[in-house]
Short mmCIF file of C-alpha atoms and ligand atoms in Angstrom, two decimals:
data_model
loop_
_atom_site.label_atom_id
_atom_site.label_comp_id
_atom_site.label_asym_id
_atom_site.label_seq_id
_atom_site.Cartn_x
_atom_site.Cartn_y
_atom_site.Cartn_z
CA MET M 13 -27.57 -17.83 -13.90
CA THR M 14 -24.45 -16.07 -13.80
CA GLU M 15 -23.86 -13.23 -16.46
CA LEU M 16 -20.17 -14.05 -16.82
CA THR M 17 -18.43 -17.04 -18.25
CA LEU M 18 -14.86 -17.36 -19.00
CA TYR M 19 -13.25 -19.76 -21.34
CA HIS M 20 -9.71 -20.51 -20.05
CA CYS M 21 -6.97 -22.62 -20.09
CA PRO M 22 -4.74 -23.01 -16.87
CA LYS M 23 -1.09 -21.74 -16.84
CA THR M 24 -2.07 -19.69 -19.95
CA ARG M 25 -2.70 -15.78 -20.70
CA GLY M 26 -6.12 -16.70 -19.48
CA PHE M 27 -4.97 -16.14 -15.82
CA HIS M 28 -5.07 -12.02 -16.95
CA ALA M 29 -8.96 -12.37 -17.28
CA LEU M 30 -9.25 -15.18 -14.28
CA TRP M 31 -7.16 -12.59 -11.76
CA MET M 32 -9.54 -9.77 -13.14
CA LEU M 33 -12.47 -11.42 -12.35
CA GLU M 34 -11.58 -12.38 -8.78
CA GLU M 35 -10.68 -8.40 -8.20
CA ILE M 36 -14.27 -7.81 -9.60
CA GLY M 37 -15.72 -10.36 -7.23
CA GLU M 38 -19.17 -10.84 -8.97
CA PRO M 39 -20.22 -14.57 -9.74
CA PHE M 40 -18.87 -16.16 -12.71
CA GLU M 41 -18.20 -19.42 -14.47
CA VAL M 42 -15.37 -20.93 -15.92
CA ARG M 43 -15.41 -23.03 -19.06
CA ILE M 44 -12.07 -25.17 -19.07
CA VAL M 45 -10.41 -25.25 -22.97
CA ASN M 46 -7.61 -27.64 -23.45
CA ILE M 47 -5.49 -25.72 -25.80
CA ARG M 48 -4.18 -28.81 -27.17
CA ASP M 49 -7.20 -29.85 -28.68
CA ASP M 50 -10.39 -28.47 -27.54
CA ILE M 51 -9.42 -25.15 -28.82
CA GLN M 52 -9.48 -26.38 -32.39
CA SER M 53 -13.13 -27.68 -32.10
CA GLU M 54 -15.76 -26.00 -34.24
CA ALA M 55 -17.49 -25.04 -31.01
CA TYR M 56 -14.58 -23.28 -29.88
CA GLY M 57 -13.79 -21.45 -33.33
CA ALA M 58 -17.28 -20.13 -32.68
CA VAL M 59 -16.09 -18.45 -29.36
CA ASN M 60 -12.78 -17.12 -30.40
CA PRO M 61 -12.09 -17.35 -34.01
CA MET M 62 -8.45 -16.94 -33.28
CA ARG M 63 -8.65 -19.99 -31.06
CA LYS M 64 -6.97 -18.42 -28.17
CA VAL M 65 -7.77 -18.29 -24.57
CA PRO M 66 -9.15 -16.10 -22.77
CA ALA M 67 -12.71 -15.20 -23.99
CA LEU M 68 -15.50 -13.74 -21.77
CA ASP M 69 -19.05 -14.45 -22.58
CA VAL M 70 -21.21 -11.88 -21.32
CA GLY M 71 -24.71 -12.83 -21.47
CA GLY M 72 -23.91 -14.01 -25.11
CA GLU M 73 -21.51 -11.11 -26.20
CA LEU M 74 -18.13 -12.70 -26.58
CA ILE M 75 -15.08 -10.58 -25.59
CA THR M 76 -11.56 -11.62 -26.61
CA GLU M 77 -8.23 -10.39 -25.94
CA SER M 78 -7.12 -9.96 -22.26
CA PRO M 79 -7.00 -5.80 -22.13
CA ALA M 80 -10.08 -5.88 -23.60
CA ILE M 81 -12.01 -8.29 -21.12
CA CYS M 82 -9.80 -6.04 -18.43
CA ALA M 83 -11.16 -2.87 -19.59
CA TRP M 84 -14.86 -4.17 -20.04
CA LEU M 85 -14.78 -5.50 -16.53
CA ALA M 86 -13.57 -2.27 -15.06
CA ASP M 87 -15.94 -0.10 -16.83
CA ARG M 88 -18.78 -2.39 -16.26
CA TYR M 89 -18.20 -2.60 -12.52
CA PRO M 90 -16.89 1.24 -11.86
CA GLU M 91 -17.88 0.68 -8.16
CA LYS M 92 -14.86 -1.82 -8.00
CA GLY M 93 -12.82 1.20 -8.39
CA LEU M 94 -10.25 -0.63 -11.06
CA ALA M 95 -10.20 2.28 -13.81
CA PRO M 96 -10.16 6.11 -13.53
CA ALA M 97 -13.61 7.20 -14.40
CA ILE M 98 -13.81 8.47 -18.32
CA ASP M 99 -13.39 12.28 -17.18
CA ALA M 100 -10.95 11.71 -14.41
CA THR M 101 -7.29 12.78 -14.33
CA GLY M 102 -5.04 9.49 -15.25
CA ARG M 103 -7.72 8.06 -17.50
CA GLY M 104 -5.31 8.63 -20.56
CA SER M 105 -2.50 7.03 -18.75
CA TYR M 106 -4.59 4.17 -18.00
CA LEU M 107 -5.64 3.36 -21.26
CA ARG M 108 -1.84 3.88 -22.34
CA TRP M 109 -0.63 1.23 -20.16
CA LEU M 110 -3.39 -1.01 -20.45
CA PHE M 111 -2.85 -1.02 -24.38
CA PHE M 112 1.12 -1.22 -23.85
CA THR M 113 0.81 -5.01 -22.74
CA GLY M 114 -0.71 -6.37 -26.03
CA SER M 115 0.76 -3.88 -28.37
CA VAL M 116 4.30 -3.17 -27.06
CA ILE M 117 5.45 -5.48 -24.27
CA GLU M 118 4.17 -8.89 -25.71
CA PRO M 119 5.76 -8.57 -29.17
CA SER M 120 8.98 -7.23 -27.64
CA PHE M 121 9.45 -10.15 -25.57
CA ILE M 122 8.17 -12.40 -28.26
CA ASP M 123 11.18 -10.98 -30.26
CA LYS M 124 13.72 -12.14 -27.38
CA ALA M 125 12.11 -15.62 -27.09
CA MET M 126 12.57 -16.13 -30.58
CA SER M 127 16.41 -14.63 -30.52
CA ARG M 128 15.54 -12.20 -33.33
CA GLU M 129 15.40 -8.50 -34.02
CA THR M 130 12.70 -6.60 -35.86
CA PRO M 131 14.15 -3.27 -37.24
CA ARG M 132 12.75 -0.52 -34.61
CA GLN M 133 11.63 1.40 -37.28
CA MET M 134 9.35 -1.10 -38.49
CA ALA M 135 8.22 -2.48 -35.22
CA GLY M 136 5.36 -0.56 -33.53
CA TRP M 137 6.80 -1.71 -30.17
CA GLY M 138 10.09 -0.40 -30.96
CA ASP M 139 12.76 -2.66 -29.37
CA LEU M 140 12.99 -4.52 -25.99
CA ALA M 141 15.72 -2.26 -24.43
CA SER M 142 13.42 0.96 -24.95
CA VAL M 143 10.08 -1.27 -23.83
CA LYS M 144 12.09 -2.19 -20.53
CA ALA M 145 13.63 1.48 -19.86
CA THR M 146 10.19 2.96 -20.30
CA LEU M 147 8.60 0.65 -17.88
CA ALA M 148 11.64 0.96 -15.38
CA ASP M 149 11.21 4.66 -15.52
CA ALA M 150 7.26 4.58 -14.91
CA LEU M 151 7.73 1.97 -11.93
CA ASP M 152 10.61 3.47 -10.18
CA GLY M 153 9.76 4.18 -6.53
CA ARG M 154 5.99 3.63 -7.47
CA ASP M 155 3.45 0.81 -6.21
CA PHE M 156 1.04 1.58 -9.08
CA LEU M 157 1.22 2.91 -12.68
CA VAL M 158 -1.61 5.43 -12.37
CA GLY M 159 -1.83 7.60 -9.37
CA ASP M 160 -1.79 5.94 -6.10
CA LYS M 161 -4.26 3.20 -6.71
CA PHE M 162 -4.15 -0.44 -8.42
CA THR M 163 -5.97 -0.19 -11.56
CA ALA M 164 -6.68 -2.84 -14.39
CA ALA M 165 -3.47 -1.32 -15.96
CA ASP M 166 -1.53 -2.70 -13.22
CA LEU M 167 -3.08 -6.08 -13.36
CA MET M 168 -2.21 -6.48 -17.23
CA ILE M 169 1.09 -5.08 -16.68
CA GLY M 170 1.97 -6.99 -13.68
CA SER M 171 0.56 -10.19 -14.95
CA THR M 172 2.47 -10.06 -17.98
CA LEU M 173 5.86 -8.98 -16.40
CA ASN M 174 5.24 -11.69 -13.79
CA PHE M 175 4.94 -14.16 -16.79
CA MET M 176 8.07 -12.95 -18.53
CA MET M 177 10.03 -13.22 -15.23
CA ASN M 178 8.74 -16.86 -14.72
CA PHE M 179 9.87 -17.57 -18.50
CA ASN M 180 13.21 -16.23 -17.62
CA LEU M 181 12.75 -13.48 -20.36
CA LEU M 182 12.89 -10.83 -17.80
CA GLU M 183 15.54 -10.42 -15.29
CA ARG M 184 14.03 -10.41 -11.50
CA VAL M 185 15.46 -6.96 -10.73
CA GLU M 186 14.04 -3.85 -9.57
CA PRO M 187 11.45 -2.18 -10.05
CA PHE M 188 9.89 -5.18 -11.79
CA ALA M 189 10.70 -7.65 -9.20
CA GLY M 190 9.45 -5.00 -6.14
CA TYR M 191 6.19 -4.29 -8.49
CA VAL M 192 5.27 -7.46 -9.17
CA GLY M 193 5.75 -9.05 -5.51
CA GLN M 194 3.48 -6.35 -4.14
CA LEU M 195 0.71 -7.02 -6.95
CA VAL M 196 0.98 -10.92 -6.04
CA GLU M 197 0.31 -10.30 -2.44
CA ARG M 198 -3.29 -9.28 -3.49
CA PRO M 199 -6.31 -11.27 -2.21
CA ALA M 200 -7.51 -11.64 -5.58
CA TYR M 201 -4.43 -12.57 -7.21
CA LYS M 202 -4.30 -15.41 -4.24
CA ARG M 203 -7.89 -16.61 -5.06
CA ALA M 204 -7.05 -16.74 -8.76
CA MET M 205 -4.12 -18.79 -7.90
CA ALA M 206 -5.87 -21.05 -5.77
CA ARG M 207 -8.42 -21.81 -8.93
CA GLU M 208 -5.45 -22.33 -11.03
CA ALA M 209 -4.21 -25.34 -8.73
CA ALA M 210 -7.89 -26.75 -8.46
CA PHE M 211 -7.96 -27.00 -12.20
CA ALA M 212 -4.79 -28.74 -12.41
CA GLY M 213 -6.09 -31.06 -9.56
N1 GSH B 318 -3.79 -11.82 -27.57
C1 GSH B 318 -4.49 -12.79 -26.68
C2 GSH B 318 -3.42 -13.87 -26.77
C3 GSH B 318 -4.02 -15.01 -26.08
C4 GSH B 318 -3.30 -16.37 -25.98
O1 GSH B 318 -2.03 -16.12 -26.74
N2 GSH B 318 -3.81 -17.48 -25.71
C5 GSH B 318 -2.58 -18.53 -25.80
C6 GSH B 318 -2.30 -19.28 -24.41
S1 GSH B 318 -1.09 -18.10 -23.53
C7 GSH B 318 -3.51 -19.68 -26.83
O2 GSH B 318 -4.53 -19.52 -26.46
N3 GSH B 318 -2.79 -20.51 -27.31
C8 GSH B 318 -3.54 -21.49 -27.97
C9 GSH B 318 -3.01 -21.60 -29.62
O3 GSH B 318 -2.31 -20.61 -30.11
O4 GSH B 318 -3.27 -22.74 -30.11
C10 GSH B 318 -4.57 -12.12 -25.49
O5 GSH B 318 -4.01 -11.11 -24.89
O6 GSH B 318 -5.79 -12.49 -24.78
#
């Protein structure tokens, strides 16, 4: 029996965790949850009371929130080299960027999608212009956010920026386009995409 079971719906944020599992390369199972109906079932409410995908079942313990799933996997399998060690230079930057997706990038783009502006002093994420400028500065002339190695932070940020570009919420311009362009060439990304295609039948 595999230790890892991913609750996932194709073409959703569940992809972050699917890609991460492919990067890890350990056996895992996928349970498809239809976000139109299955997600409202009592059974799924016990998996994630927020009724969102993804969720990762790790031998009975349930982890939700994509960055938490990615962080847990990177730390559980340190030999895969997807996170700086806890005492290594770069660990702080890695955590900063890992948290940046859920707490800063996502809400700022949702503001844009909803054509609204949250006053920046009230918004923990500041404003979209600052978010884009901060990311552009961090990515300018670099392949990865932390040092010269791909980490789970690149996966979360790259996957999120890719979503934003696909939904026309982020312009396909440098440095974002080049950064995402090289990440989607990774074999694990392609394996995750092949699974998505198979799920879609
Ligand atoms: N904060 C969550 C967000 C997950 C999320 O928003 N999932 C969406 C799919 S993209 C979902 O499950 N929606 C179903 C619903 O709200 O009914 C994470 O980062 O994992």
